[in-house]
Amino acid sequence: MTDDRVIDVVEDLERTLLDFMRKHHITHDEYRRARDLVISSVKEGEESLLLDVFLEAEATDIGNLGRPGSAEAIEGPFYRPGAPRLSRPYRMPQRPDEAGRVLVFHGRVTDTGNRPLAGAELDMWQADATGRYSNVFPGIPEWNLRGRLTTSEDGSFAVETILPPPYEIPKHGPMGTLLGALGRHSYRPAHLHVKVRHTGHRDLTSQLYFRGGPYLESDVANAVRDGFILDLVRHDPPPGANSGGPHGPWVDAHHDFVLAPLAAAAADHAGGALPRPS
Ligand code: MBD
Ligand code: FE
């Protein structure tokens, strides 16, 4: 069965790429190297990194045009479905000696009419203090710093975690080599990933950054947008408390999510543009 959208988009992409190859006199050897880069990036565990770094932010910008509620952000390569459901008071799964400054992330989930959404799910994932994700990089407990929590009756949530550092794309993999050849650095600013879900509303993939941190202006994935940057509020421990580790200064950050009604999804090509892999 043919699909008109697939024909339009894929045939234009094909023409555009063939024109591009002629324009730059892409040789057979260069073609083979590009092909090997894509294959090795996936095989060496970088997954969708190549595509997500170069293209995903543009796709979210396009999807955000006319989208009601909070804007979508890039998902990146390292989301894993099935993170543990946490119980209150919420604290992200972590090692007893998890490194990093304590961060309390809190806010509210509402609909576009500013009505609180109780029981909305926040599915969160983030890097640890060494900049690595569990269930991706070896040597980290399964589901570490990944978890799901739900909002209270008033739509509010609060979760204790650690402040992640900037994320550095592995230097020695295929993407690191490419970025080196381009003379670009390979950093993303520190960030939290969150998917927010509630029955009857569009799922929201969000990503939040911290004001004042490095690489906000030069994210290798060019995905930082104004509304995604949180202000960190610093809190000092009570006098006399051990000032190191988890008893040192901690920070909190606030963010509200606004979920769009499901009906709005029909207005665009959501889910309809390309065949989904089964
Ligand atoms: C990440 O953690 C990420 O969020 C993206 C978009 C790309 C690489 C690593
Ligand atoms: Fe990330």
mmCIF file of C-alpha atoms and ligand atoms in Angstrom:
data_model
loop_
_atom_site.group_PDB
_atom_site.id
_atom_site.type_symbol
_atom_site.label_atom_id
_atom_site.label_comp_id
_atom_site.label_asym_id
_atom_site.label_seq_id
_atom_site.Cartn_x
_atom_site.Cartn_y
_atom_site.Cartn_z
ATOM 1 C CA MET A 1 0.000 0.000 0.000
ATOM 2 C CA THR A 2 1.433 3.393 -0.963
ATOM 3 C CA ASP A 3 1.321 6.471 1.249
ATOM 4 C CA ASP A 4 1.233 9.931 -0.345
ATOM 5 C CA ARG A 5 3.091 11.611 2.480
ATOM 6 C CA VAL A 6 5.873 9.021 2.296
ATOM 7 C CA ILE A 7 6.110 9.471 -1.469
ATOM 8 C CA ASP A 8 6.300 13.293 -1.166
ATOM 9 C CA VAL A 9 8.819 13.364 1.650
ATOM 10 C CA VAL A 10 11.076 10.450 0.781
ATOM 11 C CA GLU A 11 11.261 11.282 -2.908
ATOM 12 C CA ASP A 12 12.164 14.902 -2.120
ATOM 13 C CA LEU A 13 14.786 13.732 0.378
ATOM 14 C CA GLU A 14 16.224 11.388 -2.227
ATOM 15 C CA ARG A 15 16.401 14.172 -4.863
ATOM 16 C CA THR A 16 17.921 16.571 -2.322
ATOM 17 C CA LEU A 17 20.619 14.101 -1.281
ATOM 18 C CA LEU A 18 21.480 13.152 -4.866
ATOM 19 C CA ASP A 19 21.795 16.865 -5.799
ATOM 20 C CA PHE A 20 23.968 17.380 -2.737
ATOM 21 C CA MET A 21 26.260 14.506 -3.767
ATOM 22 C CA ARG A 22 26.719 15.947 -7.272
ATOM 23 C CA LYS A 23 27.288 19.461 -5.909
ATOM 24 C CA HIS A 24 30.123 18.250 -3.682
ATOM 25 C CA HIS A 25 31.460 15.559 -6.017
ATOM 26 C CA ILE A 26 31.021 12.972 -3.269
ATOM 27 C CA THR A 27 33.336 10.119 -4.211
ATOM 28 C CA HIS A 28 32.616 6.449 -3.770
ATOM 29 C CA ASP A 29 35.223 6.362 -1.002
ATOM 30 C CA GLU A 30 33.529 9.259 0.839
ATOM 31 C CA TYR A 31 30.165 7.577 0.444
ATOM 32 C CA ARG A 32 31.575 4.383 1.996
ATOM 33 C CA ARG A 33 33.047 6.346 4.917
ATOM 34 C CA ALA A 34 29.729 8.088 5.606
ATOM 35 C CA ARG A 35 27.954 4.741 5.471
ATOM 36 C CA ASP A 36 30.470 3.193 7.873
ATOM 37 C CA LEU A 37 30.083 6.133 10.265
ATOM 38 C CA VAL A 38 26.319 5.601 10.499
ATOM 39 C CA ILE A 39 26.662 1.845 10.928
ATOM 40 C CA SER A 40 29.443 2.002 13.533
ATOM 41 C CA SER A 41 27.717 4.749 15.545
ATOM 42 C CA VAL A 42 24.683 2.500 15.996
ATOM 43 C CA LYS A 43 26.686 -0.698 16.510
ATOM 44 C CA GLU A 44 28.987 0.850 19.100
ATOM 45 C CA GLY A 45 26.036 1.767 21.284
ATOM 46 C CA GLU A 46 25.620 5.414 20.316
ATOM 47 C CA GLU A 47 22.173 4.460 19.089
ATOM 48 C CA SER A 48 20.421 7.488 17.573
ATOM 49 C CA LEU A 49 23.062 9.983 18.760
ATOM 50 C CA LEU A 50 24.094 11.022 15.242
ATOM 51 C CA LEU A 51 20.547 11.842 14.158
ATOM 52 C CA ASP A 52 19.507 13.348 17.487
ATOM 53 C CA VAL A 53 22.472 15.724 17.668
ATOM 54 C CA PHE A 54 22.113 17.049 14.125
ATOM 55 C CA LEU A 55 18.384 16.877 13.397
ATOM 56 C CA GLU A 56 16.120 16.323 16.394
ATOM 57 C CA ALA A 57 15.906 19.940 17.619
ATOM 58 C CA GLU A 58 14.662 21.064 14.201
ATOM 59 C CA ALA A 59 11.898 18.453 14.311
ATOM 60 C CA THR A 60 10.788 19.646 17.760
ATOM 61 C CA ASP A 61 10.792 23.295 16.635
ATOM 62 C CA ILE A 62 8.580 22.377 13.683
ATOM 63 C CA GLY A 63 6.237 20.370 15.927
ATOM 64 C CA ASN A 64 6.035 23.238 18.405
ATOM 65 C CA LEU A 65 4.622 25.675 15.839
ATOM 66 C CA GLY A 66 1.035 26.154 16.938
ATOM 67 C CA ARG A 67 1.265 23.475 19.611
ATOM 68 C CA PRO A 68 -0.778 24.478 22.686
ATOM 69 C CA GLY A 69 0.738 23.973 26.148
ATOM 70 C CA SER A 70 4.410 23.384 26.924
ATOM 71 C CA ALA A 71 6.854 23.109 24.047
ATOM 72 C CA GLU A 72 8.417 19.738 23.278
ATOM 73 C CA ALA A 73 12.148 19.202 23.593
ATOM 74 C CA ILE A 74 14.461 16.638 22.066
ATOM 75 C CA GLU A 75 14.359 13.164 23.586
ATOM 76 C CA GLY A 76 17.893 12.137 22.679
ATOM 77 C CA PRO A 77 19.140 8.568 22.497
ATOM 78 C CA PHE A 78 18.941 7.391 26.106
ATOM 79 C CA TYR A 79 15.296 7.153 27.172
ATOM 80 C CA ARG A 80 14.374 3.661 28.349
ATOM 81 C CA PRO A 81 10.711 2.732 28.914
ATOM 82 C CA GLY A 82 9.791 0.858 32.093
ATOM 83 C CA ALA A 83 11.655 2.855 34.749
ATOM 84 C CA PRO A 84 10.645 1.988 38.335
ATOM 85 C CA ARG A 85 7.472 3.565 39.703
ATOM 86 C CA LEU A 86 8.568 5.461 42.814
ATOM 87 C CA SER A 87 6.634 6.029 46.016
ATOM 88 C CA ARG A 88 6.337 9.229 48.060
ATOM 89 C CA PRO A 89 8.339 11.097 49.194
ATOM 90 C CA TYR A 90 9.907 10.900 45.755
ATOM 91 C CA ARG A 91 13.626 10.358 45.441
ATOM 92 C CA MET A 92 15.271 9.178 42.219
ATOM 93 C CA PRO A 93 16.832 5.704 42.496
ATOM 94 C CA GLN A 94 20.468 6.234 43.413
ATOM 95 C CA ARG A 95 23.500 4.631 45.012
ATOM 96 C CA PRO A 96 23.956 5.201 48.771
ATOM 97 C CA ASP A 97 26.959 7.415 47.982
ATOM 98 C CA GLU A 98 25.621 8.979 44.788
ATOM 99 C CA ALA A 99 27.933 11.872 43.887
ATOM 100 C CA GLY A 100 26.570 15.309 43.094
ATOM 101 C CA ARG A 101 24.789 18.209 44.728
ATOM 102 C CA VAL A 102 21.285 17.430 45.961
ATOM 103 C CA LEU A 103 18.587 18.930 43.717
ATOM 104 C CA VAL A 104 14.907 19.137 44.611
ATOM 105 C CA PHE A 105 12.905 19.498 41.407
ATOM 106 C CA HIS A 106 9.289 20.546 41.870
ATOM 107 C CA GLY A 107 6.368 22.069 40.018
ATOM 108 C CA ARG A 108 2.869 21.521 38.762
ATOM 109 C CA VAL A 109 1.168 19.893 35.804
ATOM 110 C CA THR A 110 -1.940 21.577 34.412
ATOM 111 C CA ASP A 111 -4.033 21.490 31.260
ATOM 112 C CA THR A 112 -4.249 24.437 28.862
ATOM 113 C CA GLY A 113 -7.172 25.802 30.929
ATOM 114 C CA ASN A 114 -4.847 26.023 33.967
ATOM 115 C CA ARG A 115 -6.699 23.173 35.696
ATOM 116 C CA PRO A 116 -4.418 20.949 37.802
ATOM 117 C CA LEU A 117 -3.866 17.441 36.457
ATOM 118 C CA ALA A 118 -3.810 14.939 39.321
ATOM 119 C CA GLY A 119 -2.161 11.587 38.688
ATOM 120 C CA ALA A 120 -0.068 12.812 35.768
ATOM 121 C CA GLU A 121 3.039 10.670 35.324
ATOM 122 C CA LEU A 122 6.541 12.163 35.187
ATOM 123 C CA ASP A 123 8.979 9.666 33.668
ATOM 124 C CA MET A 124 12.452 11.067 34.397
ATOM 125 C CA TRP A 125 15.979 10.145 33.336
ATOM 126 C CA GLN A 126 19.310 11.909 33.719
ATOM 127 C CA ALA A 127 23.078 11.436 33.762
ATOM 128 C CA ASP A 128 24.987 10.823 36.997
ATOM 129 C CA ALA A 129 27.780 13.088 38.290
ATOM 130 C CA THR A 130 30.248 11.431 35.885
ATOM 131 C CA GLY A 131 27.953 12.319 32.983
ATOM 132 C CA ARG A 132 26.764 8.785 32.254
ATOM 133 C CA TYR A 133 23.303 7.248 31.940
ATOM 134 C CA SER A 134 22.309 3.953 33.576
ATOM 135 C CA ASN A 135 21.016 1.172 31.287
ATOM 136 C CA VAL A 136 23.342 2.575 28.610
ATOM 137 C CA PHE A 137 26.849 2.753 30.047
ATOM 138 C CA PRO A 138 28.274 -0.206 31.976
ATOM 139 C CA GLY A 139 29.075 -0.174 35.681
ATOM 140 C CA ILE A 140 26.016 1.765 36.870
ATOM 141 C CA PRO A 141 23.162 0.009 38.723
ATOM 142 C CA GLU A 142 20.158 -0.701 36.532
ATOM 143 C CA TRP A 143 17.633 2.192 36.501
ATOM 144 C CA ASN A 144 19.951 4.450 38.523
ATOM 145 C CA LEU A 145 18.604 8.032 38.244
ATOM 146 C CA ARG A 146 15.612 6.836 36.244
ATOM 147 C CA GLY A 147 12.129 6.760 37.759
ATOM 148 C CA ARG A 148 8.431 7.519 37.416
ATOM 149 C CA LEU A 149 6.344 9.594 39.808
ATOM 150 C CA THR A 150 2.834 11.025 39.765
ATOM 151 C CA THR A 151 1.325 14.386 40.614
ATOM 152 C CA SER A 152 -0.842 14.974 43.708
ATOM 153 C CA GLU A 153 -4.482 16.127 43.751
ATOM 154 C CA ASP A 154 -3.404 19.727 43.106
ATOM 155 C CA GLY A 155 -1.224 18.687 40.156
ATOM 156 C CA SER A 156 1.991 19.279 42.092
ATOM 157 C CA PHE A 157 5.096 17.116 42.315
ATOM 158 C CA ALA A 158 8.474 17.236 44.056
ATOM 159 C CA VAL A 159 11.385 14.853 43.665
ATOM 160 C CA GLU A 160 14.844 14.728 45.172
ATOM 161 C CA THR A 161 17.698 13.908 42.827
ATOM 162 C CA ILE A 162 21.222 15.107 42.079
ATOM 163 C CA LEU A 163 22.243 18.003 39.847
ATOM 164 C CA PRO A 164 23.636 16.448 36.662
ATOM 165 C CA PRO A 165 26.832 17.809 35.071
ATOM 166 C CA PRO A 166 27.149 18.853 31.407
ATOM 167 C CA TYR A 167 26.944 15.800 29.144
ATOM 168 C CA GLU A 168 29.986 15.033 27.018
ATOM 169 C CA ILE A 169 29.466 12.854 23.971
ATOM 170 C CA PRO A 170 31.964 9.970 24.211
ATOM 171 C CA LYS A 171 35.207 11.303 22.679
ATOM 172 C CA HIS A 172 36.493 8.101 21.135
ATOM 173 C CA GLY A 173 33.350 6.841 19.425
ATOM 174 C CA PRO A 174 32.266 7.624 15.858
ATOM 175 C CA MET A 175 30.383 10.816 16.874
ATOM 176 C CA GLY A 176 33.334 12.073 18.930
ATOM 177 C CA THR A 177 35.606 11.559 15.936
ATOM 178 C CA LEU A 178 33.210 13.410 13.632
ATOM 179 C CA LEU A 179 32.787 16.342 16.031
ATOM 180 C CA GLY A 180 36.590 16.515 16.374
ATOM 181 C CA ALA A 181 36.961 16.663 12.577
ATOM 182 C CA LEU A 182 34.392 19.486 12.514
ATOM 183 C CA GLY A 183 36.329 21.380 15.193
ATOM 184 C CA ARG A 184 33.285 21.399 17.466
ATOM 185 C CA HIS A 185 33.225 20.636 21.154
ATOM 186 C CA SER A 186 31.086 17.655 22.146
ATOM 187 C CA TYR A 187 29.155 19.004 25.122
ATOM 188 C CA ARG A 188 25.507 19.418 25.957
ATOM 189 C CA PRO A 189 24.578 21.647 28.917
ATOM 190 C CA ALA A 190 23.519 19.847 32.111
ATOM 191 C CA HIS A 191 19.941 18.661 31.756
ATOM 192 C CA LEU A 192 17.061 16.621 33.156
ATOM 193 C CA HIS A 193 14.848 14.623 30.809
ATOM 194 C CA VAL A 194 11.134 14.269 31.612
ATOM 195 C CA LYS A 195 8.214 12.710 29.784
ATOM 196 C CA VAL A 196 4.874 13.873 31.160
ATOM 197 C CA ARG A 197 1.732 11.830 30.525
ATOM 198 C CA HIS A 198 -1.913 12.084 31.503
ATOM 199 C CA THR A 199 -4.972 10.313 30.093
ATOM 200 C CA GLY A 200 -6.761 12.423 27.539
ATOM 201 C CA HIS A 201 -3.725 14.644 26.947
ATOM 202 C CA ARG A 202 -0.818 14.634 24.556
ATOM 203 C CA ASP A 203 2.362 13.108 25.928
ATOM 204 C CA LEU A 204 5.026 15.763 26.414
ATOM 205 C CA THR A 205 8.734 15.103 26.028
ATOM 206 C CA SER A 206 10.550 17.830 27.932
ATOM 207 C CA GLN A 207 14.143 18.621 28.809
ATOM 208 C CA LEU A 208 15.262 21.154 31.382
ATOM 209 C CA TYR A 209 18.529 23.076 31.753
ATOM 210 C CA PHE A 210 19.982 25.263 34.509
ATOM 211 C CA ARG A 211 20.566 28.998 34.162
ATOM 212 C CA GLY A 212 24.168 30.128 34.322
ATOM 213 C CA GLY A 213 25.617 26.731 33.431
ATOM 214 C CA PRO A 214 28.160 26.136 30.648
ATOM 215 C CA TYR A 215 27.191 25.258 27.044
ATOM 216 C CA LEU A 216 23.680 26.739 27.168
ATOM 217 C CA GLU A 217 24.709 28.927 24.215
ATOM 218 C CA SER A 218 26.717 26.277 22.386
ATOM 219 C CA ASP A 219 24.870 22.989 22.945
ATOM 220 C CA VAL A 220 26.248 20.522 20.404
ATOM 221 C CA ALA A 221 22.630 19.464 19.751
ATOM 222 C CA ASN A 222 21.431 23.117 19.584
ATOM 223 C CA ALA A 223 18.349 22.190 21.592
ATOM 224 C CA VAL A 224 18.190 24.795 24.385
ATOM 225 C CA ARG A 225 15.162 27.106 24.215
ATOM 226 C CA ASP A 226 14.274 29.941 26.631
ATOM 227 C CA GLY A 227 11.376 28.259 28.394
ATOM 228 C CA PHE A 228 13.492 25.202 29.205
ATOM 229 C CA ILE A 229 15.998 26.962 31.494
ATOM 230 C CA LEU A 230 15.406 26.680 35.251
ATOM 231 C CA ASP A 231 16.646 29.015 37.967
ATOM 232 C CA LEU A 232 18.513 27.200 40.711
ATOM 233 C CA VAL A 233 17.853 28.380 44.255
ATOM 234 C CA ARG A 234 20.671 27.609 46.667
ATOM 235 C CA HIS A 235 19.988 26.453 50.215
ATOM 236 C CA ASP A 236 22.572 26.156 52.932
ATOM 237 C CA PRO A 237 22.482 23.303 55.403
ATOM 238 C CA PRO A 238 21.523 24.100 58.980
ATOM 239 C CA PRO A 239 24.453 25.406 61.055
ATOM 240 C CA GLY A 240 26.502 22.622 62.596
ATOM 241 C CA ALA A 241 25.545 20.025 59.965
ATOM 242 C CA ASN A 242 28.370 18.164 58.266
ATOM 243 C CA SER A 243 29.112 20.415 55.294
ATOM 244 C CA GLY A 244 30.285 17.695 52.926
ATOM 245 C CA GLY A 245 28.420 15.325 50.620
ATOM 246 C CA PRO A 246 24.659 15.112 50.882
ATOM 247 C CA HIS A 247 24.630 17.417 53.889
ATOM 248 C CA GLY A 248 26.282 20.275 51.993
ATOM 249 C CA PRO A 249 24.443 23.078 50.236
ATOM 250 C CA TRP A 250 21.565 21.863 48.077
ATOM 251 C CA VAL A 251 19.519 23.470 45.341
ATOM 252 C CA ASP A 252 15.933 23.519 44.202
ATOM 253 C CA ALA A 253 14.366 24.295 40.867
ATOM 254 C CA HIS A 254 10.773 24.809 39.816
ATOM 255 C CA HIS A 255 9.020 24.071 36.540
ATOM 256 C CA ASP A 256 5.372 23.845 35.493
ATOM 257 C CA PHE A 257 4.204 21.647 32.633
ATOM 258 C CA VAL A 258 1.102 22.381 30.553
ATOM 259 C CA LEU A 259 -0.335 19.404 28.681
ATOM 260 C CA ALA A 260 -2.223 19.903 25.432
ATOM 261 C CA PRO A 261 -5.558 18.157 24.864
ATOM 262 C CA LEU A 262 -5.397 15.018 22.714
ATOM 263 C CA ALA A 263 -7.700 16.524 20.096
ATOM 264 C CA ALA A 264 -4.989 19.001 19.111
ATOM 265 C CA ALA A 265 -2.884 16.100 17.862
ATOM 266 C CA ALA A 266 -5.203 15.532 14.916
ATOM 267 C CA ALA A 267 -4.247 18.915 13.480
ATOM 268 C CA ASP A 268 -0.738 17.877 12.443
ATOM 269 C CA HIS A 269 0.913 14.830 11.013
ATOM 270 C CA ALA A 270 1.627 13.293 14.429
ATOM 271 C CA GLY A 271 2.233 9.641 13.878
ATOM 272 C CA GLY A 272 1.141 9.780 10.264
ATOM 273 C CA ALA A 273 4.143 10.962 8.294
ATOM 274 C CA LEU A 274 6.182 7.804 8.058
ATOM 275 C CA PRO A 275 5.422 4.179 8.634
ATOM 276 C CA ARG A 276 6.269 3.198 12.184
ATOM 277 C CA PRO A 277 8.556 0.241 12.675
ATOM 278 C CA SER A 278 6.517 -2.609 14.149
HETATM 279 C C1 MBD B 1 22.154 13.159 25.615
HETATM 280 O O1 MBD B 1 22.065 12.983 26.936
HETATM 281 C C2 MBD B 1 21.170 13.811 25.007
HETATM 282 O O2 MBD B 1 20.155 14.237 25.750
HETATM 283 C C3 MBD B 1 21.221 14.037 23.623
HETATM 284 C C4 MBD B 1 20.148 14.782 22.931
HETATM 285 C C5 MBD B 1 22.273 13.591 22.893
HETATM 286 C C6 MBD B 1 23.278 12.916 23.524
HETATM 287 C C7 MBD B 1 23.226 12.691 24.873
HETATM 288 FE FE FE B 2 20.517 13.596 27.830
#
